[in-house]
CSV table of C-alpha atoms and ligand atoms in Angstrom, one decimal:
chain,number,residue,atom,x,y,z
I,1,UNK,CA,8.2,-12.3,3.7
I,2,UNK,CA,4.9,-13.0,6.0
I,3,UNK,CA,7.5,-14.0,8.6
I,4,UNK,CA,9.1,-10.6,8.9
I,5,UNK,CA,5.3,-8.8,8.0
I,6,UNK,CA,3.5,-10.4,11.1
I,7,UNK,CA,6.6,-9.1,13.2
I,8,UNK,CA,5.7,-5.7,12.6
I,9,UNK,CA,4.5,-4.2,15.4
I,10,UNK,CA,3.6,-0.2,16.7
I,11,UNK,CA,7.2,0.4,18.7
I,12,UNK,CA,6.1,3.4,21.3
I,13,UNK,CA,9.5,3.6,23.2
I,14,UNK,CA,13.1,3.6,21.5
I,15,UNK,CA,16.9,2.7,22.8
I,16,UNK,CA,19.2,6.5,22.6
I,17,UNK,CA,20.9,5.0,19.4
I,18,UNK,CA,20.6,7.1,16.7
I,19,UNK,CA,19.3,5.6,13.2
I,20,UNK,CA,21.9,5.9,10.4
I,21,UNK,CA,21.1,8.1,7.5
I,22,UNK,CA,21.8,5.5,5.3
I,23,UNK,CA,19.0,3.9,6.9
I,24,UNK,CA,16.9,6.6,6.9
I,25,UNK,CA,17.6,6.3,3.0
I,26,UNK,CA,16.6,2.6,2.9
I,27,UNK,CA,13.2,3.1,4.4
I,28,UNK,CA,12.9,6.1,2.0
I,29,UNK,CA,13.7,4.4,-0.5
I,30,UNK,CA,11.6,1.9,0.6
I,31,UNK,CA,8.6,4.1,0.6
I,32,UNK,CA,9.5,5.6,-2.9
I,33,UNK,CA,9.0,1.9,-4.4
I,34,UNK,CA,5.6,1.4,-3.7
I,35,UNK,CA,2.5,1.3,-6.2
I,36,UNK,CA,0.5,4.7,-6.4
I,37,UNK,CA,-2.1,5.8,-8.4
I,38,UNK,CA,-1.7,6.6,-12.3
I,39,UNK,CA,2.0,6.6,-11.1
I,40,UNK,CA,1.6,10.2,-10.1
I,41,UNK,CA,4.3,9.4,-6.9
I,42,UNK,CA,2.2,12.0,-5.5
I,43,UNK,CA,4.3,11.2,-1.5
I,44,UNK,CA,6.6,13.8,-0.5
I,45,UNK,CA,9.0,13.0,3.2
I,46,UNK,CA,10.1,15.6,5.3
I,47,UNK,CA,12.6,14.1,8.0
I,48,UNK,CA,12.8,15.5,11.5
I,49,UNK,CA,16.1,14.9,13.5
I,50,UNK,CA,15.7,17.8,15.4
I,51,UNK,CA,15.3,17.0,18.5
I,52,UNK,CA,13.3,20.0,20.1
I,53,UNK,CA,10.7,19.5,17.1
I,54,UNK,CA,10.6,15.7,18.3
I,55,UNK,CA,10.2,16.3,21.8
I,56,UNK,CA,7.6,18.8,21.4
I,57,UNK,CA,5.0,16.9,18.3
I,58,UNK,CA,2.9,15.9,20.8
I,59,UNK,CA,1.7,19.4,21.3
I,60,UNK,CA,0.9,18.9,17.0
I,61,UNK,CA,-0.4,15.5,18.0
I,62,UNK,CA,-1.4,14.0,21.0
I,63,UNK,CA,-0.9,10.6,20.2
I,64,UNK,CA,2.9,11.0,19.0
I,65,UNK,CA,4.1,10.5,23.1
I,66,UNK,CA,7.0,8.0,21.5
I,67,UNK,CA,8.6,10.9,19.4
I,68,UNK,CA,10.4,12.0,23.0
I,69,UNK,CA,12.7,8.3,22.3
I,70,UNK,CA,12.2,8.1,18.9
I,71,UNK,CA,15.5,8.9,16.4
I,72,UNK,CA,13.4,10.6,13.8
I,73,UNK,CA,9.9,10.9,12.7
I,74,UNK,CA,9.4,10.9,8.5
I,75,UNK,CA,7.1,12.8,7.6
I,76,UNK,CA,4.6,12.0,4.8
I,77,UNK,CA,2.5,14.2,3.0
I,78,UNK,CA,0.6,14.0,-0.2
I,79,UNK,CA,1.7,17.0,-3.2
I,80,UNK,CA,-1.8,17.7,-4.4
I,81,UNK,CA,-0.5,19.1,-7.8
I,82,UNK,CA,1.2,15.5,-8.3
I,83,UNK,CA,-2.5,14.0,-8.6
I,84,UNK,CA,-5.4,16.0,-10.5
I,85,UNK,CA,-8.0,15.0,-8.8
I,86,UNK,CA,-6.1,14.7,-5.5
I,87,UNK,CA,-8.5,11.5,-4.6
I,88,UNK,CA,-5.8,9.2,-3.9
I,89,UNK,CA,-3.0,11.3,-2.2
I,90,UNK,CA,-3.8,8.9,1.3
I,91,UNK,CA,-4.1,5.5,-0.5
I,92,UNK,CA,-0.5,6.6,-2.1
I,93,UNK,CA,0.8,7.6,0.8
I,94,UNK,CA,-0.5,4.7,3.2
I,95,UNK,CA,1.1,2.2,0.5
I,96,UNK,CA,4.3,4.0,0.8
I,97,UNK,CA,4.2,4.0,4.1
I,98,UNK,CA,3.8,0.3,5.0
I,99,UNK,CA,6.6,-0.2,2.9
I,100,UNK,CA,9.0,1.6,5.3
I,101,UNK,CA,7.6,0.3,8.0
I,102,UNK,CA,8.0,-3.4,6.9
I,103,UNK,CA,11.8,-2.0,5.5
I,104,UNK,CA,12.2,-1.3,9.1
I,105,UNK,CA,11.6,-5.0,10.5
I,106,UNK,CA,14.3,-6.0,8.2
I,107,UNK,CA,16.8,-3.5,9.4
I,108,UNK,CA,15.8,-4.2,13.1
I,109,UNK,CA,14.4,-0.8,13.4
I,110,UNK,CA,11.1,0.1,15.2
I,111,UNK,CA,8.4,2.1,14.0
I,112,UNK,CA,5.0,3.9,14.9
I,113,UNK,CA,2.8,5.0,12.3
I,114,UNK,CA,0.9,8.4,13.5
I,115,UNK,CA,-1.7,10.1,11.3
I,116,UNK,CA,-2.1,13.5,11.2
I,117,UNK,CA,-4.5,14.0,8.4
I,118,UNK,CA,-7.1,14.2,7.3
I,119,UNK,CA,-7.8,15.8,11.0
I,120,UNK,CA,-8.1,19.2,10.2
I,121,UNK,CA,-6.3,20.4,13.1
I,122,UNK,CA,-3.5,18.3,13.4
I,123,UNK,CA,-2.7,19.7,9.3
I,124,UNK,CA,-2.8,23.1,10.4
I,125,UNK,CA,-1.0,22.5,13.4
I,126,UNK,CA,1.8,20.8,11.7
I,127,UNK,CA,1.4,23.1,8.5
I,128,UNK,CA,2.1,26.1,11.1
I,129,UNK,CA,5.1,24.1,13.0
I,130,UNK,CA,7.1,23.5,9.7
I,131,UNK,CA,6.2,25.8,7.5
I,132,UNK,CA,4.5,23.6,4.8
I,133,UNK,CA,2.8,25.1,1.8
I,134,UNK,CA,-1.0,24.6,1.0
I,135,UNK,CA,0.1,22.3,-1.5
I,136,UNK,CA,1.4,19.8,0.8
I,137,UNK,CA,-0.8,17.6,2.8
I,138,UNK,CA,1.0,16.5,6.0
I,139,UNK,CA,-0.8,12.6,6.1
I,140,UNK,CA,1.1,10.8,8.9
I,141,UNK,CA,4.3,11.0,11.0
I,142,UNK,CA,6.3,7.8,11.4
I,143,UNK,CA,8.3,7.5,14.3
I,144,UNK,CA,11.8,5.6,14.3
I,145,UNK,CA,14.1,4.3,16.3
I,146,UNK,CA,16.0,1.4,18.1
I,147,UNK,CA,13.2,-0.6,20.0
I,148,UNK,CA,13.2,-0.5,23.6
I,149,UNK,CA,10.5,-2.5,24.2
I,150,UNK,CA,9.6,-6.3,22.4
I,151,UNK,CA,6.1,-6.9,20.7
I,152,UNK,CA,5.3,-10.5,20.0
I,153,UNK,CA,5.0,-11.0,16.1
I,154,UNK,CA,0.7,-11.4,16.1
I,155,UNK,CA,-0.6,-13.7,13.1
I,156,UNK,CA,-4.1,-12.0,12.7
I,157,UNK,CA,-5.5,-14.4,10.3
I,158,UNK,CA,-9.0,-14.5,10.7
I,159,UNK,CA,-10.8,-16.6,7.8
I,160,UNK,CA,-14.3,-15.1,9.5
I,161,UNK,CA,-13.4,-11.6,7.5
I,162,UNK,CA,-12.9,-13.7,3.8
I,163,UNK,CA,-15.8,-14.3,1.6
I,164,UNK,CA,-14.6,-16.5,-1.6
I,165,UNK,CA,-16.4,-16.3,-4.7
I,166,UNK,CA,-15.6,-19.4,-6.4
F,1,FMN,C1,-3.9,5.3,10.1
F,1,FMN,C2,-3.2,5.0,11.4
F,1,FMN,C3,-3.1,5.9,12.4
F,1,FMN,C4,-2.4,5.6,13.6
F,1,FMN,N1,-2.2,6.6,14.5
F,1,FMN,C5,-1.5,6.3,15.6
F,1,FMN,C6,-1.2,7.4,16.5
F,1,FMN,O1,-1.5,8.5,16.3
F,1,FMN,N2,-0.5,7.1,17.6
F,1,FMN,C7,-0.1,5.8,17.9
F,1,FMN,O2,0.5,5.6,19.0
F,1,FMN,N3,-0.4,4.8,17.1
F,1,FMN,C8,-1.1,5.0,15.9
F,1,FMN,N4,-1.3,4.0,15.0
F,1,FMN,C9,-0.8,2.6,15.3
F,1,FMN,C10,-2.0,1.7,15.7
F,1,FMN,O3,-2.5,2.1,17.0
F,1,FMN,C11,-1.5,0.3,15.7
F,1,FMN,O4,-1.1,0.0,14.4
F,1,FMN,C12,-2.6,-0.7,16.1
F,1,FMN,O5,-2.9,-0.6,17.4
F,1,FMN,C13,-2.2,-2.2,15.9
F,1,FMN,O6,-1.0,-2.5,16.6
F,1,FMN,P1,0.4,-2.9,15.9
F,1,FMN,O7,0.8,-1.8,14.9
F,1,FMN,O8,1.4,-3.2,17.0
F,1,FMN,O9,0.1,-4.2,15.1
F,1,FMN,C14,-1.9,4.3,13.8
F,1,FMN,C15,-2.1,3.3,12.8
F,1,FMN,C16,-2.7,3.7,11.6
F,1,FMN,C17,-2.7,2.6,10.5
């Protein structure tokens, strides 16, 4: 498992391959299966395959450049009436999150994790592009695709950051 979680790495530039749906459904599926909060399961994915809407979330997002390659970009937002109080919609959703992207290692897919929230403007401005109700909280955009690029797996280990209390 460490193995395939240090080999995870930010993939900005994708091959023209289009990802499977059944894929798609793995990494969802992925996602669905992680820990949240009281169990609320408060995520909620919307997944773009159009490509216009990919090609132009960088005017949503400046830092989402890899969407132009990418296959798809999942979509995560928090459902604030899944969780009263709403406190942990982005801990649920970052769990959920991590678990597609390391899904994604295993299926030799490539990945960027992009937030959107909570940047105010960046919720509105993708609020406004799809359409998304007030009870949604776009969170982050996850690009993915076939890499075109290789990262080298990076073992960040640093005992300097770990304090034990024995
Ligand atoms: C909350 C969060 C937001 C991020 N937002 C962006 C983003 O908008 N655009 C981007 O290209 N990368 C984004 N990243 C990816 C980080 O830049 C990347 O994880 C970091 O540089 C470490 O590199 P690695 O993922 O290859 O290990 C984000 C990562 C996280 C966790």
């Amino acid at each position: 498992m460490l193995e395939e979680i240090v080999k995870r790495r930010s993939i900005r530039k994708f091959t023209d391959q289009e990802v499977e749906e059944a894929k798609i459904e793995d990494l969802l599926r992925a996602a669905m299966s992680a820990p949240t909060a009281r169990n609320t399961q408060s995520w909620r994915f919307l997944v773009v395959k159009n490509r216009e809407a990919l090609n132009s979330m960088v005017e949503l997002q400046p830092y989402t450049g890899m969407m132009k390659t990418a296959s798809c970009a999942i979509i995560v937002m928090g459902d604030r009436e899944a969780s009263q109080p709403d406190e942990y919609l982005y801990v649920d959703a970052a769990a959920a999150i991590e678990n597609m992207l390391l899904e994604a290692v295993h299926l030799n897919l490539g990945t960027c994790w992009c937030a959107i929230g909570p940047r105010a403007e960046r919720i509105k401005n993708f609020r406004d592009y799809y359409a998304i109700d007030e009870r949604y909280i776009p969170i982050a955009a996850v690009a993915v695709g076939y890499p075109d690029e290789v990262k080298e797996s990076q073992d960040r280990y640093d005992p300097k950051k770990v304090t034990w209390y024995r």
